[in-house]
Short mmCIF file of C-alpha atoms in Angstrom, two decimals:
data_model
loop_
_atom_site.label_atom_id
_atom_site.label_comp_id
_atom_site.label_asym_id
_atom_site.label_seq_id
_atom_site.Cartn_x
_atom_site.Cartn_y
_atom_site.Cartn_z
CA UNK A 1 -1.98 -9.49 -9.31
CA UNK A 2 -0.73 -9.99 -5.76
CA UNK A 3 -1.90 -6.57 -4.62
CA UNK A 4 -5.22 -6.96 -6.43
CA UNK A 5 -5.66 -10.34 -4.76
CA UNK A 6 -5.31 -8.79 -1.32
CA UNK A 7 -7.26 -5.64 -2.09
CA UNK A 8 -10.35 -7.12 -3.69
CA UNK A 9 -9.91 -10.81 -4.37
CA UNK A 10 -10.52 -9.91 -8.02
CA UNK A 11 -13.97 -8.45 -7.34
CA UNK A 12 -14.80 -5.13 -8.95
CA UNK A 13 -17.98 -3.97 -7.26
CA UNK A 14 -16.69 -3.61 -3.70
CA UNK A 15 -16.06 -0.83 -1.24
CA UNK A 16 -13.35 -1.00 1.43
CA UNK A 17 -14.41 -1.30 5.05
CA UNK A 18 -13.31 2.32 5.62
CA UNK A 19 -15.74 3.42 2.88
CA UNK A 20 -13.04 5.40 1.06
CA UNK A 21 -11.51 2.94 -1.46
CA UNK A 22 -13.27 1.20 -4.32
CA UNK A 23 -13.04 -1.42 -7.01
CA UNK A 24 -10.62 -4.12 -8.00
CA UNK A 25 -7.52 -2.21 -6.82
CA UNK A 26 -9.25 -0.45 -3.90
CA UNK A 27 -8.25 3.00 -5.09
CA UNK A 28 -9.46 6.25 -3.61
CA UNK A 29 -11.06 8.52 -6.22
CA UNK A 30 -8.87 11.47 -5.17
CA UNK A 31 -5.74 9.35 -5.74
CA UNK A 32 -6.94 7.77 -8.99
CA UNK A 33 -7.95 11.18 -10.36
CA UNK A 34 -4.45 12.62 -10.13
CA UNK A 35 -3.14 13.26 -13.61
CA UNK A 36 0.22 11.53 -13.05
CA UNK A 37 -1.62 8.28 -12.21
CA UNK A 38 -4.48 8.32 -14.71
CA UNK A 39 -2.40 9.64 -17.63
CA UNK A 40 -2.37 7.06 -20.42
CA UNK A 41 -5.10 5.05 -18.67
CA UNK A 42 -8.29 7.09 -18.97
CA UNK A 43 -9.64 10.59 -19.35
CA UNK A 44 -12.82 9.76 -17.43
CA UNK A 45 -14.04 11.56 -14.36
CA UNK A 46 -13.14 9.05 -11.65
CA UNK A 47 -15.83 8.45 -9.03
CA UNK A 48 -16.55 5.57 -6.67
CA UNK A 49 -19.06 4.23 -9.21
CA UNK A 50 -16.44 4.44 -11.99
CA UNK A 51 -13.90 2.51 -9.90
CA UNK A 52 -16.48 -0.21 -9.15
CA UNK A 53 -17.61 -0.58 -12.78
CA UNK A 54 -16.33 -3.82 -14.32
CA UNK A 55 -15.98 -2.04 -17.68
CA UNK A 56 -13.17 0.05 -16.15
CA UNK A 57 -11.00 -2.76 -14.75
CA UNK A 58 -8.19 -2.33 -17.27
CA UNK A 59 -7.99 1.42 -16.64
CA UNK A 60 -8.15 0.90 -12.85
CA UNK A 61 -5.27 -1.55 -12.98
CA UNK A 62 -3.33 0.87 -15.20
CA UNK A 63 -3.85 3.66 -12.63
CA UNK A 64 -2.75 1.35 -9.81
CA UNK A 65 0.40 0.42 -11.75
CA UNK A 66 1.23 4.10 -12.24
CA UNK A 67 0.66 4.67 -8.52
CA UNK A 68 2.95 1.75 -7.66
CA UNK A 69 5.62 3.15 -9.98
CA UNK A 70 5.42 6.44 -8.10
CA UNK A 71 6.19 4.59 -4.85
CA UNK A 72 9.53 3.27 -6.11
CA UNK A 73 11.21 6.55 -5.16
CA UNK A 74 10.17 6.39 -1.50
CA UNK A 75 9.76 2.63 -1.06
CA UNK A 76 12.33 1.08 -3.38
CA UNK A 77 11.60 -1.73 -5.81
CA UNK A 78 11.20 -4.68 -3.40
CA UNK A 79 7.66 -6.05 -3.50
CA UNK A 80 7.36 -6.02 0.29
CA UNK A 81 8.07 -2.28 0.49
CA UNK A 82 5.91 -1.46 -2.53
CA UNK A 83 3.06 -3.38 -0.90
CA UNK A 84 3.66 -1.48 2.34
CA UNK A 85 3.54 1.82 0.48
CA UNK A 86 0.37 0.83 -1.37
CA UNK A 87 -1.36 -0.27 1.82
CA UNK A 88 0.22 2.24 4.21
CA UNK A 89 -0.80 5.37 2.38
CA UNK A 90 2.16 5.90 0.10
CA UNK A 91 4.89 8.42 0.61
CA UNK A 92 2.48 10.89 2.23
CA UNK A 93 2.00 8.77 5.35
CA UNK A 94 5.60 7.67 5.54
CA UNK A 95 5.17 3.89 5.65
CA UNK A 96 8.36 3.48 3.64
CA UNK A 97 10.36 6.20 5.37
CA UNK A 98 13.37 4.96 7.29
CA UNK A 99 12.52 4.10 10.86
CA UNK A 100 13.66 6.50 13.56
CA UNK A 101 13.63 3.96 16.34
CA UNK A 102 14.82 0.89 14.45
CA UNK A 103 17.35 2.61 12.19
CA UNK A 104 20.27 0.54 13.42
CA UNK A 105 18.35 -2.73 13.23
CA UNK A 106 18.21 -4.55 9.91
CA UNK A 107 15.38 -7.04 10.30
CA UNK A 108 15.31 -8.04 6.66
CA UNK A 109 18.83 -8.53 5.40
CA UNK A 110 20.84 -5.58 4.20
CA UNK A 111 17.83 -3.30 3.69
CA UNK A 112 17.36 -0.60 6.33
CA UNK A 113 14.26 -0.94 8.50
CA UNK A 114 11.25 1.10 7.34
CA UNK A 115 8.63 2.72 9.57
CA UNK A 116 6.02 0.09 8.71
CA UNK A 117 8.35 -2.68 9.93
CA UNK A 118 9.31 -1.17 13.29
CA UNK A 119 7.07 -2.01 16.22
CA UNK A 120 8.42 0.96 18.19
CA UNK A 121 8.85 3.67 15.57
CA UNK A 122 8.09 7.24 16.45
CA UNK A 123 9.54 10.39 17.91
CA UNK A 124 10.45 8.54 21.10
CA UNK A 125 13.68 6.87 20.02
CA UNK A 126 13.91 5.26 23.45
CA UNK A 127 11.08 2.89 22.44
CA UNK A 128 8.56 4.26 24.93
CA UNK A 129 5.39 3.74 22.91
CA UNK A 130 4.68 0.59 20.91
CA UNK A 131 3.47 1.22 17.35
CA UNK A 132 0.37 -0.86 18.05
CA UNK A 133 -0.75 1.83 20.50
CA UNK A 134 -0.30 4.81 18.18
CA UNK A 135 -3.41 6.33 16.68
CA UNK A 136 -3.24 6.74 12.87
CA UNK A 137 0.36 5.63 12.51
CA UNK A 138 0.73 2.11 13.78
CA UNK A 139 0.94 0.36 10.39
CA UNK A 140 -0.50 -2.79 12.05
CA UNK A 141 -2.67 -3.56 9.02
CA UNK A 142 0.33 -3.03 6.76
CA UNK A 143 2.42 -5.51 8.75
CA UNK A 144 -0.32 -8.12 8.19
CA UNK A 145 -0.83 -7.15 4.54
CA UNK A 146 2.77 -7.27 3.31
CA UNK A 147 3.45 -10.99 3.96
CA UNK A 148 0.20 -11.91 2.21
CA UNK A 149 1.12 -9.85 -0.86
CA UNK A 150 4.65 -11.27 -0.82
CA UNK A 151 3.29 -14.82 -0.69
CA UNK A 152 0.86 -14.20 -3.57
CA UNK A 153 3.57 -12.47 -5.55
CA UNK A 154 5.70 -15.60 -5.30
CA UNK A 155 2.72 -17.80 -6.23
CA UNK A 156 1.98 -15.64 -9.28
CA UNK A 157 5.54 -16.08 -10.51
CA UNK A 158 7.26 -13.05 -8.98
CA UNK A 159 10.93 -13.16 -8.16
#
């Protein structure tokens, strides 16, 4: 519910501002079509129109849940890291990978710092380039997204 709230506000017939994600869970058709995510949810051919169709909400949510489950391996089970993985492109883009530059800093308790959390993460372990200046890897949107999901998760009765 918390991720859906941030992704679509519960609206089904919407397209993300990047024009690549659709529907209530803002899934990309190429992600939603993968057999490990759609298995047990639908056998339909997943298109942008299918994702935006209100008749397919239950299957879309099922696919998103399977996708979230797949992130547990790289992101762990904490809602903040699962939200970061969902928003930050999953394991493929490395949002949940351990930070290179902030590895020795534990910003959030005993958990190690992840790439999405570190403002300086990158190949330059001397903190030469701020993450906000990096093209395609800054995770700025993810750092704004995660607290909103965490808040909603708490409001919806999460632990």
